[in-house]
Coordinates of C-alpha atoms in Angstrom, one line a residue:
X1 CA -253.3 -89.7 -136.3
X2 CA -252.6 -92.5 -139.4
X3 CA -250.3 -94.6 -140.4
X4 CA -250.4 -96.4 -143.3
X5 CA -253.5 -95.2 -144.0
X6 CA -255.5 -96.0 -141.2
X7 CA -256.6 -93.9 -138.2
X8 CA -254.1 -95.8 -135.1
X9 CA -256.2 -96.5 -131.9
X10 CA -254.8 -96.4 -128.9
X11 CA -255.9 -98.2 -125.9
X12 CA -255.2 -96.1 -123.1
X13 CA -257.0 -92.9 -121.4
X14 CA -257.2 -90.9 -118.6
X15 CA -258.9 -91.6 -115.2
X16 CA -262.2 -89.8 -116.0
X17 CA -262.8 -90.3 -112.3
X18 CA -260.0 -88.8 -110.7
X19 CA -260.9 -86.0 -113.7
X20 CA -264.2 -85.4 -111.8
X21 CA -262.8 -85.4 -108.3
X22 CA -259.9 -83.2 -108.4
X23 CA -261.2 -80.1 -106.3
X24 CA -258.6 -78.9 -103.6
X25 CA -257.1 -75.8 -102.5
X26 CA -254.0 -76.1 -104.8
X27 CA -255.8 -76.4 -108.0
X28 CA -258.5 -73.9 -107.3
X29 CA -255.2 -71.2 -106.8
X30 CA -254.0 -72.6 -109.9
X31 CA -257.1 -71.6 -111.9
X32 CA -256.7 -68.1 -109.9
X33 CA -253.4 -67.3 -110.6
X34 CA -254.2 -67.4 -114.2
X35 CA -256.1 -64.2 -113.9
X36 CA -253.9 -61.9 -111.9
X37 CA -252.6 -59.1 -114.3
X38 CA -248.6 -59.6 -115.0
X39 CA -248.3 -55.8 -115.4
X40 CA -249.4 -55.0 -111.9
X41 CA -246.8 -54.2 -109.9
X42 CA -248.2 -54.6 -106.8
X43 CA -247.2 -57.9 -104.8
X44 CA -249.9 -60.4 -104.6
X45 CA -252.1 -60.9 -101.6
X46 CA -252.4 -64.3 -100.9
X47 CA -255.2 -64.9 -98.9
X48 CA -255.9 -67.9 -100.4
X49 CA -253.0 -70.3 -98.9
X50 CA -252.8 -71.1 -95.2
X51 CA -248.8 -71.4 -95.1
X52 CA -247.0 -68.8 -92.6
X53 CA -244.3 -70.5 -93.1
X54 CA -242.9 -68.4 -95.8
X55 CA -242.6 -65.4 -93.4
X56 CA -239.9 -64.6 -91.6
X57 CA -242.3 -63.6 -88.4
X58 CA -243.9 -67.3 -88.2
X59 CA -240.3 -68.8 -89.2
X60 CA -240.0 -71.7 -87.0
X61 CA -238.1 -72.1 -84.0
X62 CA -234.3 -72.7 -85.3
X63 CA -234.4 -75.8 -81.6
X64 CA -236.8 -77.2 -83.9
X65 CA -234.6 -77.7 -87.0
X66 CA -231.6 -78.5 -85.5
X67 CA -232.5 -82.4 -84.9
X68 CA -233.6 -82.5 -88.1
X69 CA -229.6 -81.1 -89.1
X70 CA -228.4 -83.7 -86.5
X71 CA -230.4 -86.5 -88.2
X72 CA -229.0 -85.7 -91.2
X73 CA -225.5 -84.8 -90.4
X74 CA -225.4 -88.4 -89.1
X75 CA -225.8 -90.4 -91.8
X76 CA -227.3 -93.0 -90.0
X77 CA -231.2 -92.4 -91.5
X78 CA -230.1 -92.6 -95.2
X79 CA -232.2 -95.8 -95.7
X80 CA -235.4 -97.0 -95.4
X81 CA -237.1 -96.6 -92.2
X82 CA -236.7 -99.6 -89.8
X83 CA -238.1 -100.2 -86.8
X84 CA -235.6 -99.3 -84.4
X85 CA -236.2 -95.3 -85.6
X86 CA -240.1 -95.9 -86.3
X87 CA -241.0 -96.6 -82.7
X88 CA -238.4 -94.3 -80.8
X89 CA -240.8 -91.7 -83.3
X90 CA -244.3 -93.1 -82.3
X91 CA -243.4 -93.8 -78.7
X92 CA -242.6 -90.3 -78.4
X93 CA -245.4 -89.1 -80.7
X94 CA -247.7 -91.4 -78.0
X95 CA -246.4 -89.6 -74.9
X96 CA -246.8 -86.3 -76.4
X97 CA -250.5 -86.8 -77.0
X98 CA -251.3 -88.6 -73.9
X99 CA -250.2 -85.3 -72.5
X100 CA -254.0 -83.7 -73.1
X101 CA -255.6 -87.2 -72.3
X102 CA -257.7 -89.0 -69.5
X103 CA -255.6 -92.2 -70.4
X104 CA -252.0 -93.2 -72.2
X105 CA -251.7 -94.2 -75.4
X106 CA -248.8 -96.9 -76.8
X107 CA -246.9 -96.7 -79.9
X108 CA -248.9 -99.3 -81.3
X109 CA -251.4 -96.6 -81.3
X110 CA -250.0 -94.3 -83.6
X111 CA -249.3 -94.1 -87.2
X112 CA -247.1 -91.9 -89.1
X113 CA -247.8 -90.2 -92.5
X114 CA -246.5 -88.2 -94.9
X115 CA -248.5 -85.4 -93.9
X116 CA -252.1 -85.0 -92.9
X117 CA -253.0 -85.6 -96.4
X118 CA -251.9 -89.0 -96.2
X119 CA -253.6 -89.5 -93.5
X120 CA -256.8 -88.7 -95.0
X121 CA -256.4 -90.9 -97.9
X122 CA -255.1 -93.6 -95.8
X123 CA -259.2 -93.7 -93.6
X124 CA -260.9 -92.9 -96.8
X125 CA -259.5 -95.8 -98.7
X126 CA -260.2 -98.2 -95.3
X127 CA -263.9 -97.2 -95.6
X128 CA -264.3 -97.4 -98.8
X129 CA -266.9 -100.0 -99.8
X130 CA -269.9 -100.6 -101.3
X131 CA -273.1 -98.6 -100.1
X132 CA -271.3 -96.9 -97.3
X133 CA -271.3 -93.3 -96.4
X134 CA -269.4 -90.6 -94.2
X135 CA -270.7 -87.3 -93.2
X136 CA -268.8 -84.2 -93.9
X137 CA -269.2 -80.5 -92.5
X138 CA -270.3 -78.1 -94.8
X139 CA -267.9 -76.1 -95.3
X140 CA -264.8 -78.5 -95.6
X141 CA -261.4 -79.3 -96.1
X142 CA -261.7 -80.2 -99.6
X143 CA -259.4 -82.9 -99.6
X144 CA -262.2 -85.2 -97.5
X145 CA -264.6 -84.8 -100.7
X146 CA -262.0 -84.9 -103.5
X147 CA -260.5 -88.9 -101.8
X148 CA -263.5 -89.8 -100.7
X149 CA -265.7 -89.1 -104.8
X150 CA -262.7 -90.7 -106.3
X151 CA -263.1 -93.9 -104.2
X152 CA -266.7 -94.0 -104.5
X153 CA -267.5 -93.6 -101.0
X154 CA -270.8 -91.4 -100.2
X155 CA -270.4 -88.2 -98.9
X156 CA -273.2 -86.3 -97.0
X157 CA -272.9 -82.7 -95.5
X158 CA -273.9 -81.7 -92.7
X159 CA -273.8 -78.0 -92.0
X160 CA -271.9 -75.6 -89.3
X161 CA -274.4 -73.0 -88.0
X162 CA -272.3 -69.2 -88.1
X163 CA -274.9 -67.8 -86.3
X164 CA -273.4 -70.7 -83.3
X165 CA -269.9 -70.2 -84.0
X166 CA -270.0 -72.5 -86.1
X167 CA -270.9 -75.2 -84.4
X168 CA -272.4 -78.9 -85.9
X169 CA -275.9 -79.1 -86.6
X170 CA -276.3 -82.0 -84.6
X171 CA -280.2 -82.6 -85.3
X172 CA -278.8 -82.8 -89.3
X173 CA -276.7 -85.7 -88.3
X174 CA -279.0 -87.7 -87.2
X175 CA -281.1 -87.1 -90.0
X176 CA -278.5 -87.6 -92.3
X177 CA -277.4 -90.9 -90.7
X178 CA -278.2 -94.7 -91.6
X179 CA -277.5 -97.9 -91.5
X180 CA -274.5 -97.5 -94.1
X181 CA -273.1 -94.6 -92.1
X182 CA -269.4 -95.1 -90.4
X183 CA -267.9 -92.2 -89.6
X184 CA -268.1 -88.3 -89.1
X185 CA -265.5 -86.2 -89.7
X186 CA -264.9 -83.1 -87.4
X187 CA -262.0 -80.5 -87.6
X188 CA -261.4 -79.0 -84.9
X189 CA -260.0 -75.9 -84.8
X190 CA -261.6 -75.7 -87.6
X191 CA -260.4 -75.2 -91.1
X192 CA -262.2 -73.1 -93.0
X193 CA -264.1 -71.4 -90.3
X194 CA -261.7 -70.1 -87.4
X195 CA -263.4 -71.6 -84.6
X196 CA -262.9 -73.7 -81.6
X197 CA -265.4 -76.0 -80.0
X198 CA -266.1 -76.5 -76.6
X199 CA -266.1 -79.2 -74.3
X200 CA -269.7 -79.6 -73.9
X201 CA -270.1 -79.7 -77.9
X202 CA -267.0 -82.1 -78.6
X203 CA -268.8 -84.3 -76.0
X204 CA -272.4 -83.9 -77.7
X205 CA -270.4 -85.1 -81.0
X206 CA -269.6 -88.1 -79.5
X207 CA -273.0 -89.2 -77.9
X208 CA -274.2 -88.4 -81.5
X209 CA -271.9 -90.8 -82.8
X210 CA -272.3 -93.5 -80.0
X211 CA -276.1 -93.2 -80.7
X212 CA -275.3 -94.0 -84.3
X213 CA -272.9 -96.7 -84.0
X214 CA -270.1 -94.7 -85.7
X215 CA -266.8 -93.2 -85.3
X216 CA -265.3 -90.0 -85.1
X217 CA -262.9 -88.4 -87.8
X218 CA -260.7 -86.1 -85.5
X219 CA -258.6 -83.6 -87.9
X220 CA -256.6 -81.7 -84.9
X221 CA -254.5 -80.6 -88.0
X222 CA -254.3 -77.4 -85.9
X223 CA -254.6 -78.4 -82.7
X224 CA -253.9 -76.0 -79.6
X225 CA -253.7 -72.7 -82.4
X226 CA -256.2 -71.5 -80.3
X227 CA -256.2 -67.8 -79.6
X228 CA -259.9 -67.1 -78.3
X229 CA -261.7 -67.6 -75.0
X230 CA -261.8 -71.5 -75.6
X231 CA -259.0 -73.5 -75.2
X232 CA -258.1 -76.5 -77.8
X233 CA -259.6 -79.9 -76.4
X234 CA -258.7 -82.8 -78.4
X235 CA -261.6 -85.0 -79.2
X236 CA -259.7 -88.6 -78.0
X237 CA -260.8 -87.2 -74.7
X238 CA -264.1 -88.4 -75.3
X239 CA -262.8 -92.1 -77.1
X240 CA -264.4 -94.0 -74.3
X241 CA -268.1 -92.8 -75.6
X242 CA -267.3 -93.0 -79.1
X243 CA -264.2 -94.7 -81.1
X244 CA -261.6 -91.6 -82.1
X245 CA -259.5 -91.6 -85.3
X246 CA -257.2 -88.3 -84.3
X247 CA -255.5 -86.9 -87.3
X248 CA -252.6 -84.5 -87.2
X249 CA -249.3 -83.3 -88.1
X250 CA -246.2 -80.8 -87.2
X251 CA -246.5 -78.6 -90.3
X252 CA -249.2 -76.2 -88.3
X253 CA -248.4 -75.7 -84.9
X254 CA -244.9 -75.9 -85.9
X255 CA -244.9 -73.9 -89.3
X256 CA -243.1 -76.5 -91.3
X257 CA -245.9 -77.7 -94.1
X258 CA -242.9 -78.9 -96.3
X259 CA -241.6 -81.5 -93.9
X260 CA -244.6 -83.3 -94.0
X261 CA -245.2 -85.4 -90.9
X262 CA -248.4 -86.5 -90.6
X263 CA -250.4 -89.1 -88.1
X264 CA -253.4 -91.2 -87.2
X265 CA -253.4 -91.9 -83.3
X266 CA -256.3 -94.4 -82.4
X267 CA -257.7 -92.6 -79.7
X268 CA -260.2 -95.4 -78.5
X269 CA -259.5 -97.0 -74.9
X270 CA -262.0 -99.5 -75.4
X271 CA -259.7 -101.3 -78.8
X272 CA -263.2 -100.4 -80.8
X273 CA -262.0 -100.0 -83.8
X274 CA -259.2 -102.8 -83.4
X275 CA -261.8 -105.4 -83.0
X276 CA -263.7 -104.0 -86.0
X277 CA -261.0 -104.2 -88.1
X278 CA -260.3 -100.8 -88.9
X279 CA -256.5 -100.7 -87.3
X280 CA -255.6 -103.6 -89.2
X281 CA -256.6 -101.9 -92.4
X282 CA -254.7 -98.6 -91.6
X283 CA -252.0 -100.7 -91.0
X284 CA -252.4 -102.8 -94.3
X285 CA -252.7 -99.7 -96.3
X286 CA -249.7 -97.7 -95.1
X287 CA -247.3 -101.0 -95.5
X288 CA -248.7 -100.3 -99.3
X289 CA -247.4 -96.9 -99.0
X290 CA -244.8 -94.4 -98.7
X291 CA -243.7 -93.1 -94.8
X292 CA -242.2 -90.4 -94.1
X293 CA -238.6 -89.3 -94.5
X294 CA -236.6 -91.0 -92.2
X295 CA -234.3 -88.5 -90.9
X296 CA -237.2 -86.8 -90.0
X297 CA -239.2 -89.5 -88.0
X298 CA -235.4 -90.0 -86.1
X299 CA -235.3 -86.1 -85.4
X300 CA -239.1 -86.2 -84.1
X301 CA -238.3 -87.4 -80.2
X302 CA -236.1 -84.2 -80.0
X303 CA -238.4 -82.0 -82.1
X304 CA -241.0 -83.0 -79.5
X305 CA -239.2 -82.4 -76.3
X306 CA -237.5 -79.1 -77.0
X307 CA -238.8 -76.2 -74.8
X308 CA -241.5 -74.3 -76.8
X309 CA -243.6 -72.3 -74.8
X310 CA -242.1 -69.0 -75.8
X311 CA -242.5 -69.8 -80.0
X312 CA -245.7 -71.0 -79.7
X313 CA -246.9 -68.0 -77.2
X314 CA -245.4 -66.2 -80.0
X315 CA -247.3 -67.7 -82.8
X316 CA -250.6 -67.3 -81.0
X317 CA -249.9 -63.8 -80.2
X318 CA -249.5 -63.0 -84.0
X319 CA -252.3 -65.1 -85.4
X320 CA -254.7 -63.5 -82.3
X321 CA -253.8 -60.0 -83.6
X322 CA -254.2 -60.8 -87.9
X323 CA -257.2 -62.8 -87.0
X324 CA -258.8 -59.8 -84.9
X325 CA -257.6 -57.0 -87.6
X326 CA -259.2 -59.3 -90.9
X327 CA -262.4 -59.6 -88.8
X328 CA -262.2 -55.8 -88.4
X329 CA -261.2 -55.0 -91.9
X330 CA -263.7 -56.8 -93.4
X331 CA -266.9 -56.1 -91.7
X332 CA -265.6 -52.6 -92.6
X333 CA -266.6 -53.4 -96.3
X334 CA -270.4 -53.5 -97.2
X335 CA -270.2 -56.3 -99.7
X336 CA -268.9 -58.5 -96.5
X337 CA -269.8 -60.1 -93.6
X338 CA -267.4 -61.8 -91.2
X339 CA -270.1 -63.6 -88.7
X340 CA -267.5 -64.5 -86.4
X341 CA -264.6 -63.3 -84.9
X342 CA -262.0 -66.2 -85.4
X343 CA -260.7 -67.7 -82.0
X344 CA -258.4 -70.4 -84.0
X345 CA -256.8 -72.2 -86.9
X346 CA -255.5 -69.5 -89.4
X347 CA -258.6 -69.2 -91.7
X348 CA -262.1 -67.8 -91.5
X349 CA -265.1 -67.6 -93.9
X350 CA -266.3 -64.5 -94.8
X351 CA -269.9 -63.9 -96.5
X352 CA -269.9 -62.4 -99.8
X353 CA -273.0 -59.9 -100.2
X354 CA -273.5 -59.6 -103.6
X355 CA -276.9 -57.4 -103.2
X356 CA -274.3 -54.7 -102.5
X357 CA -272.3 -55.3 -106.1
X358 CA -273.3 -54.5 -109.8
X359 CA -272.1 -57.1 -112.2
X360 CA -270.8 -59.9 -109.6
X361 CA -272.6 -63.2 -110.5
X362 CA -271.3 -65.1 -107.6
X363 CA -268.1 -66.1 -105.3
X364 CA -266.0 -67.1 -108.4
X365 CA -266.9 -64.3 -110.6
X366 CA -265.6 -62.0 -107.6
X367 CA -262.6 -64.1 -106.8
X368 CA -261.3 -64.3 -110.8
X369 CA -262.3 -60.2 -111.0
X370 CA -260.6 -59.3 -107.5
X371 CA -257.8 -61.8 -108.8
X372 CA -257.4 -59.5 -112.0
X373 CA -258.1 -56.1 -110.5
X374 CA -256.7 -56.4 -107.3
X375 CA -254.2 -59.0 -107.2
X376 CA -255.5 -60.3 -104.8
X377 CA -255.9 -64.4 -104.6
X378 CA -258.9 -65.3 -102.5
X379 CA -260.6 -69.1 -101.9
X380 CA -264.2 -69.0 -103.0
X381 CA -266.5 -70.7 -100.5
X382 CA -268.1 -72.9 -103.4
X383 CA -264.6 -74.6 -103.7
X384 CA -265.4 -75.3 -99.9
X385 CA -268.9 -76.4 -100.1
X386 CA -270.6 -72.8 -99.4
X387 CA -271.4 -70.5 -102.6
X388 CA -271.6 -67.0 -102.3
X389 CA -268.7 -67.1 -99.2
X390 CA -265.4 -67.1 -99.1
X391 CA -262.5 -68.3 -97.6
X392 CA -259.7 -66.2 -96.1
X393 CA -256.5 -67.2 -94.3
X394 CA -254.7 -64.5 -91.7
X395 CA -251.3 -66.4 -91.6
X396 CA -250.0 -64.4 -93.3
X397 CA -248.0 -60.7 -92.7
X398 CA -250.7 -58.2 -90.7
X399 CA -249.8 -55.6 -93.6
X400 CA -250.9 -58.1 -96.2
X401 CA -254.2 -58.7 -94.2
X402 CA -254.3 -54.5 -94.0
X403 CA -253.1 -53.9 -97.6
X404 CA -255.4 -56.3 -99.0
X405 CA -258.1 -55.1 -97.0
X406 CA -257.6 -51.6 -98.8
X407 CA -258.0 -53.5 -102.4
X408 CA -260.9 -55.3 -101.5
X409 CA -262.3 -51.7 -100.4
X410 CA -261.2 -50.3 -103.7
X411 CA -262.9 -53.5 -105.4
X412 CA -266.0 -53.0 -103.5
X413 CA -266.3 -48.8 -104.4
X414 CA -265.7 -49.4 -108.1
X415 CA -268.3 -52.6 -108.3
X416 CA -270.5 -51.0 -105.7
X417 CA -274.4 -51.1 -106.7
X418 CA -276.0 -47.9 -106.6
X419 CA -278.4 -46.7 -103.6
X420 CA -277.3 -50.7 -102.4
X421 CA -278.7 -51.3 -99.2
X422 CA -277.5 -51.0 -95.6
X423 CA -274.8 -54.0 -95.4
X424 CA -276.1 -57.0 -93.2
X425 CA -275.7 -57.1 -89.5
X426 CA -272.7 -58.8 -87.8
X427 CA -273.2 -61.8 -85.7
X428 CA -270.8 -61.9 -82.5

């Protein structure tokens, strides 16, 4: 650009940082949606977004939206949030939790967010600092390495074993670990794999992290979707061996993602991390920030207490029966391998054997072909941390799982290598 004459220079730019550390579900589909063929009739498969929501079989419960009416209907939660409807909506956020605990939290205990989301920016920013590091499971929520490389805060992986359901290498973690290590971050049920930890293993976590001299990252995002033989136990149950940051929200177990409620509950009897300074900074950092829509904190006492034993049997039930049919489907098809059958969350990661295809390079190569062939949107596992997997959500409609399970087949007879060998053995 001139004027008169000479070239204009401008001063500004972009963040080249935030350029380099924008990986996350949402922008991955993006790239993947421009692929699918417009003149395909066919509807797409979305196996890449974990939002039931949309569905009128994992609609929520309508005693779940009608506080949220009420709140609204009122009037009285057009402004700000103050703090006579912020602690009515952490006081009841605190009893609700306690519920599944050894020991009661207060209201002082929890934070609200706007989402999960926030929640995880809101601890990544509080430990960002020079030379310090957290440790991340490979594979992960992408959103813990995409906050965490824009603020310059180490990441190291530490990997989930499939053939242990999945479970944290725990010997890697120590290895892993120094003296600039502060936390470790464990999602549980877990997102992308489908399973659900035990006791015993949550409990090994925390002796881990006592050993260290750090503190646990709980993301209970999906907390109690758990359809297998293991029930959900919430990792503030161990906060009196190791300090507990328990992250969480409605928008799962609830199936409202667009109301975004989010929360960090200190779950840490022994004031840990208060003394470190760690709730003071949480608290610093949300006063910087947004909260939550106000009608919805008011409405949350009354979302909470409404009877709820049928809808969430009922969600359980549906997600027990896709999970168990994609598991099926897909160990049907010799270019995959399912290890595990999924026992929660609404996602599971599937391994992509490309010894069985002809002219498939790797997991994004199949997910941009199967994109444009198919229709069919599907995460690969290298947006997750694990190439050559991928990563597959059942909340959505059992004849989506089925249908797209017969164009994955279709996929896999057209690409198929010749005389490929015997597809790999499951692991149950």
């Amino acid at each position: 650009m001139e004027m008169n004459g000479k070239e204009e220079q401008w001063k500004f730019r972009g963040n080249e940082e935030l350029n380099k550390s924008s990986l996350s579900v949402r922008g991955t589909l993006n790239l993947l949606s421009k692929h699918l063929n417009a003149d395909d009739p066919r509807p797409v498969v979305p196996f890449g977004l974990a939002d039931p929501s949309v569905y009128p079989s994992f609609r929520t419960s309508p005693s779940f939206v009608q506080p949220l009416v009420d709140a609204v209907n009122s009037g009285n939660f057009n402004s700000y949030p103050s703090s006579h409807v912020i602690l009515p909506a952490r006081t009841a956020l605190a009893e609700y939790i306690s519920k599944n605990l050894a020991y009661q939290l207060s209201p002082e205990e929890v934070f609200l967010t706007i989402g999960c989301s926030q929640a995880i920016e809101a601890i990544i920013s509080v430990l960002s600092r020079p030379a310090a590091n957290i440790l991340l499971p490979r594979p992960f929520f992408p959103l813990y390495k995409s906050r965490a490389d824009f603020q310059r805060l180490e990441v190291r992986h530490f990997d989930l074993i499939p053939e242990k359901n999945w479970e944290v290498d725990l010997e890697a973690i120590q290895v892993l670990a120094d003296h600039n290590t502060v936390a470790i971050v464990v999602i549980n049920p877990n997102n992308p794999c489908g399973s659900v930890y035990t006791y015993h293993h949550l409990k090994q976590i925390a002796e881990t992290a006592r050993k260290l001299g750090v503190f646990v990252i709980s993301d209970e995002v999906y907390a109690h979707i758990a359809f297998g033989k293991k029930p959900f136990v919430p990792m503030g149950e161990f906060g009196s061996i190791a300090p507990v940051l328990t992250l969480g929200s409605l928008s799962k177990r609830w199936s409202v993602p667009g109301w975004r409620l989010g929360w960090i509950v200190v779950t840490d009897p022994h004031r840990t991390l208060e003394k470190h300074g760690i709730v003071e900074s949480i608290r610093n950092y949300l006063n910087m920030t947004p909260s939550p829509p106000t009608f919805i904190q008011a409405a949350l006492p009354q979302i909470l207490a409404q009877p709820s034993d049928e809808f969430f049997s009922d969600l359980l039930g549906l997600l027990r029966e896709n999970a168990n049919t994609l598991y099926e489907k897909m160990n049907e098809i010799p270019c995959f391998t399912c290890p595990n059958r999924p026992e929660g969350s609404m996602l599971a990661m599937v391994k992509l054997n490309l010894e069985q295809l002809e002219g498939i390079s790797d997991d994004l190569d199949f997910c941009n072909k199967v994109a444009k062939e198919e229709s069919v949107l599907i995460i690969p596992g290298s947006a997750v941390g694990m190439k050559n997997w991928l990563r597959l959500s059942f909340g959505i409609e059992r004849c989506s799982i089925e249908d797209g399970a017969a164009r994955l087949k279709a996929f896999y007879e057209r690409h198929a290598r010749p005389n490929n060998p015997a597809a790999a053995p499951l692991v149950e």
